XYZ file of C-alpha atoms in Angstrom:
327
model
C 0.755 0.584 0.370
C 1.258 3.985 -0.222
C 1.081 5.530 2.935
C 4.201 8.969 4.065
C 6.148 7.617 6.373
C 8.474 9.464 8.053
C 12.327 8.463 8.227
C 14.058 11.202 10.279
C 12.519 14.124 12.610
C 12.417 17.503 11.078
C 13.788 15.335 7.890
C 11.196 15.347 4.618
C 8.030 13.109 4.631
C 8.218 10.255 2.001
C 5.573 8.228 -0.053
C 6.024 4.882 -0.052
C 5.129 1.306 -0.410
C 5.204 -0.430 2.454
C 3.133 -3.876 3.656
C -0.398 -3.860 3.635
C -0.535 -4.577 7.182
C -3.833 -7.422 9.109
C -6.340 -7.301 10.982
C -4.726 -9.127 14.848
C -7.418 -9.556 17.086
C -9.388 -6.665 18.441
C -8.641 -4.855 14.921
C -10.286 -3.945 11.777
C -8.604 -3.592 8.899
C -10.154 0.131 7.100
C -9.333 1.330 3.337
C -8.849 5.081 4.571
C -10.267 7.726 2.698
C -9.728 11.201 4.708
C -6.955 11.761 7.537
C -7.367 14.832 9.954
C -4.521 17.146 9.813
C -4.034 18.466 13.738
C -0.876 20.354 14.584
C 0.420 17.687 16.917
C 1.441 16.075 13.017
C 3.458 18.828 12.263
C 5.446 18.599 16.246
C 6.109 15.329 15.748
C 7.678 15.412 12.694
C 10.332 18.414 14.282
C 10.363 16.549 17.248
C 8.878 18.664 19.169
C 6.328 16.060 20.007
C 8.048 14.209 23.100
C 5.116 13.614 24.785
C 3.373 11.557 21.439
C 6.679 8.965 22.190
C 6.595 8.134 18.312
C 8.506 5.903 16.673
C 10.833 5.744 13.857
C 10.022 5.901 10.312
C 6.646 6.588 11.516
C 3.130 6.753 8.695
C 1.881 10.051 11.586
C -1.700 10.513 11.015
C -3.998 10.948 13.983
C -7.265 11.164 12.207
C -9.205 8.405 10.163
C -12.659 7.717 8.419
C -13.167 5.272 6.028
C -14.494 1.822 5.804
C -14.059 -1.290 7.718
C -12.599 -4.075 5.176
C -11.907 -6.794 7.559
C -12.150 -7.361 11.677
C -10.209 -9.490 13.649
C -11.454 -12.060 16.437
C -13.341 -10.734 19.034
C -14.648 -7.591 17.594
C -18.005 -7.211 18.285
C -20.356 -3.993 16.744
C -18.153 -4.164 13.167
C -17.822 -5.754 9.948
C -16.471 -5.395 6.557
C -18.059 -2.569 4.362
C -19.165 -0.245 7.753
C -17.979 3.825 7.302
C -16.177 3.829 10.695
C -14.206 7.692 12.051
C -11.558 7.410 14.725
C -8.649 8.414 16.447
C -6.416 5.640 15.942
C -2.862 6.473 15.501
C 0.265 8.321 14.607
C 2.016 7.964 18.828
C 3.849 6.088 19.900
C 3.838 2.854 18.212
C 0.328 2.634 16.215
C 0.430 3.272 12.634
C -1.072 6.211 11.761
C -3.592 7.761 9.213
C -1.385 8.895 6.321
C -1.652 5.120 4.091
C -4.300 3.436 2.801
C -4.762 1.438 4.882
C -4.677 0.897 9.105
C -4.939 -1.685 10.848
C -6.588 0.031 14.060
C -8.138 -0.912 17.874
C -11.732 -1.156 16.321
C -12.833 0.259 20.308
C -11.193 3.139 19.175
C -14.160 3.331 16.243
C -17.849 4.500 15.290
C -19.717 4.837 13.358
C -19.718 7.488 10.687
C -23.471 8.634 10.585
C -24.958 10.122 7.667
C -25.006 13.354 8.105
C -20.955 14.092 7.795
C -19.314 13.398 4.116
C -15.976 11.547 4.566
C -13.483 14.614 5.090
C -15.866 16.479 7.343
C -15.455 13.086 9.904
C -11.916 12.779 9.181
C -11.633 15.739 10.858
C -12.686 15.659 14.060
C -12.368 12.886 15.755
C -8.683 14.862 18.120
C -10.680 17.152 18.538
C -14.077 16.423 19.340
C -12.463 13.483 21.838
C -10.365 16.911 23.562
C -13.201 19.143 24.033
C -15.385 16.253 25.007
C -13.064 15.410 27.959
C -12.692 18.312 28.970
C -16.570 19.523 29.211
C -18.461 16.575 30.116
C -16.533 14.228 31.318
C -13.669 16.991 33.445
C -16.221 19.650 33.873
C -19.481 17.770 33.589
C -20.635 20.944 31.224
C -25.581 22.181 31.570
C -27.771 24.032 31.426
C -27.660 26.946 33.069
C -24.027 27.687 32.981
C -21.754 30.768 31.437
C -19.058 28.200 29.090
C -16.240 30.589 28.115
C -13.998 28.988 25.597
C -10.160 30.781 24.576
C -9.658 30.358 21.339
C -13.539 29.716 20.052
C -12.085 30.123 16.507
C -9.631 26.936 17.283
C -9.979 23.282 15.739
C -10.995 22.048 19.195
C -12.514 25.424 20.538
C -15.393 24.759 17.901
C -16.235 21.404 18.061
C -16.269 22.634 21.957
C -18.047 25.769 21.212
C -20.880 23.600 19.253
C -21.013 21.334 22.920
C -21.939 22.491 25.168
C -24.264 24.993 23.271
C -25.551 21.469 22.382
C -26.578 20.862 27.003
C -27.770 23.536 27.004
C -25.184 26.378 28.036
C -24.818 29.655 27.343
C -21.198 30.286 25.958
C -18.797 32.960 25.214
C -15.740 33.117 22.968
C -12.550 34.383 22.605
C -11.021 35.177 18.900
C -8.705 37.509 17.525
C -10.787 40.859 15.622
C -10.696 38.780 12.025
C -12.153 35.579 13.852
C -15.132 37.520 16.386
C -17.863 36.197 13.071
C -16.832 32.691 12.809
C -16.815 31.720 16.972
C -20.745 33.890 16.026
C -21.494 32.184 13.441
C -21.298 29.071 16.311
C -23.686 30.781 18.065
C -20.729 32.604 20.962
C -20.750 35.794 22.194
C -17.529 36.238 20.416
C -14.776 38.602 22.472
C -11.882 39.810 21.333
C -9.702 38.619 23.733
C -6.898 42.034 22.389
C -9.552 44.371 23.094
C -10.433 43.398 26.239
C -9.515 43.068 29.828
C -9.639 40.175 31.808
C -11.299 41.420 34.053
C -13.534 43.509 31.433
C -15.194 40.110 29.642
C -15.852 39.023 32.929
C -17.757 43.061 34.366
C -19.721 42.805 31.354
C -20.566 38.899 30.576
C -20.887 37.245 34.398
C -21.472 40.557 36.634
C -17.886 39.599 37.596
C -19.160 36.514 38.776
C -17.088 35.531 36.883
C -17.458 31.943 34.170
C -18.517 28.622 35.230
C -16.626 26.627 32.809
C -13.990 27.704 31.153
C -11.877 25.586 28.297
C -8.508 26.994 27.788
C -7.521 25.633 23.960
C -3.978 27.800 24.201
C -1.909 27.661 26.708
C 0.622 29.996 28.425
C -0.553 33.451 29.589
C -4.461 32.174 28.293
C -4.488 29.419 30.840
C -3.585 32.080 34.292
C -6.085 34.761 32.611
C -9.172 31.382 33.558
C -8.497 31.579 36.218
C -9.165 34.911 37.265
C -12.371 33.900 35.256
C -13.499 31.371 36.365
C -16.590 31.699 39.127
C -15.586 31.966 43.479
C -16.643 28.291 44.847
C -18.308 26.649 41.708
C -15.867 27.368 38.936
C -13.859 24.509 36.741
C -10.725 26.123 34.799
C -9.929 23.303 31.892
C -6.561 22.530 30.244
C -5.688 20.802 26.333
C -2.727 22.435 26.938
C -1.982 23.302 31.081
C 1.645 22.096 30.220
C 4.042 25.580 31.751
C 4.866 27.042 34.900
C 1.316 29.149 36.652
C 0.518 30.696 39.891
C -2.901 27.879 40.989
C -2.933 31.542 43.403
C -6.159 33.621 41.710
C -7.424 30.100 41.146
C -7.240 29.337 44.781
C -8.234 32.859 46.538
C -11.633 31.871 44.056
C -12.101 28.107 45.885
C -12.113 27.059 41.983
C -11.371 23.348 40.547
C -8.465 22.786 37.500
C -8.711 19.850 35.593
C -5.589 18.853 32.468
C -6.954 16.568 29.873
C -3.671 14.802 27.822
C -6.359 13.383 25.204
C -3.253 10.692 23.324
C -3.262 9.244 27.085
C -5.331 5.605 25.303
C -3.186 5.043 22.509
C -0.138 5.463 24.616
C -0.591 3.014 27.467
C -3.944 0.755 26.011
C -6.480 1.389 28.872
C -9.363 3.190 28.887
C -9.646 3.080 24.337
C -13.225 2.231 24.547
C -14.773 5.776 26.110
C -12.664 7.103 23.127
C -15.356 4.489 21.009
C -18.281 6.310 22.577
C -16.947 9.475 22.070
C -17.121 9.630 18.804
C -20.816 7.677 19.178
C -21.057 10.978 21.056
C -20.146 13.217 18.017
C -21.940 11.237 15.156
C -25.118 11.772 17.655
C -24.541 14.903 17.692
C -23.919 15.604 13.871
C -27.338 13.068 13.435
C -29.175 15.607 15.546
C -27.730 18.991 13.662
C -25.890 20.497 16.604
C -22.502 19.021 14.634
C -21.146 20.369 11.574
C -17.418 20.351 11.170
C -15.136 23.475 9.436
C -13.156 22.619 6.909
C -10.581 24.091 4.870
C -11.736 24.446 1.789
C -8.017 24.026 -0.002
C -7.660 20.080 -0.528
C -4.781 18.293 0.088
C -3.495 14.510 -0.943
C -1.063 11.498 -0.702
C 1.860 13.791 -2.941
C 0.985 16.804 -0.645
C 0.979 16.078 2.796
C 3.835 18.875 2.962
C 1.102 21.259 2.193
C -0.880 20.700 4.926
C 1.565 20.827 7.349
C 2.753 23.861 6.253
C -1.321 24.835 6.015
C -1.699 24.131 9.870
C 1.881 25.421 11.185
C 1.138 29.086 8.900
C -1.555 29.718 10.342
C -3.606 30.408 7.825
C -5.968 27.632 7.684
C -9.401 28.510 7.398
C -11.547 25.647 9.473
C -9.982 22.341 9.095
C -7.540 19.976 7.084
C -6.893 17.163 5.447
C -5.097 14.719 3.400
C -8.131 12.694 0.712
C -6.595 9.367 1.295
C -8.387 7.239 -1.256
């Protein structure tokens, strides 16, 4: 089969023929239709993602959508011909999705809903799982709450806004001035983070009380800002990028809570993979209900253009999720 291979960190990706895998016990062999591209993929390629524990040579790509070609022993609920999607590899020693086929842990997969095309489905897994683990698994977001999403126009942010609104919350989202229409179009109240201070938007939108849930998708100073924006006692800050050194004093003085999300753990450890499949089924249900629509960048890339797809992600010019067409 054809696959895009990283042979050395920092080196160009190579399109070449490698052996087609077969489905082992508990696995499904998926004929890949599309591969979602994440900033993490570019960081792995550059050798700047030690937390991904990627072994080389490697096929990158975390997210896929495709069709089941065969299933291994012990797989229930999936059969050849099923259209599926999920976050299935690209880290550790797991083959990624920039290939024509992948043998993946069947527990990570869900059936693709008819409301999503192959490219739309491939754009969702990592960002949806991250947002769901933060907002639902950790913060238990619910109706009547005010939720602030930092980076609302980004990949995780756009999905987070839709999840929180689907669960009945009132949603606010920070973005740069040119991207404010994006978050407004998703149904969130836009906040220009460059023109408005934390104290100002907390006062304007919460009467100075703070937000019930704050989701940080940016890290660094934005996580510090989150500690200053959360509600006293009952507030909950969740971050997907809480890897720096931060003062917890603002959070402690509010008596609020903090949770971190590390979406790669089930892939790296083998523990919790069933839950990732469950989350993907939640994504499918929201999409079928009309409550989840991934925003795609209009540019098209194939296996011969993966370097350009990575460059589009790294440049910050993408106006939606970048997807590589594999089939």
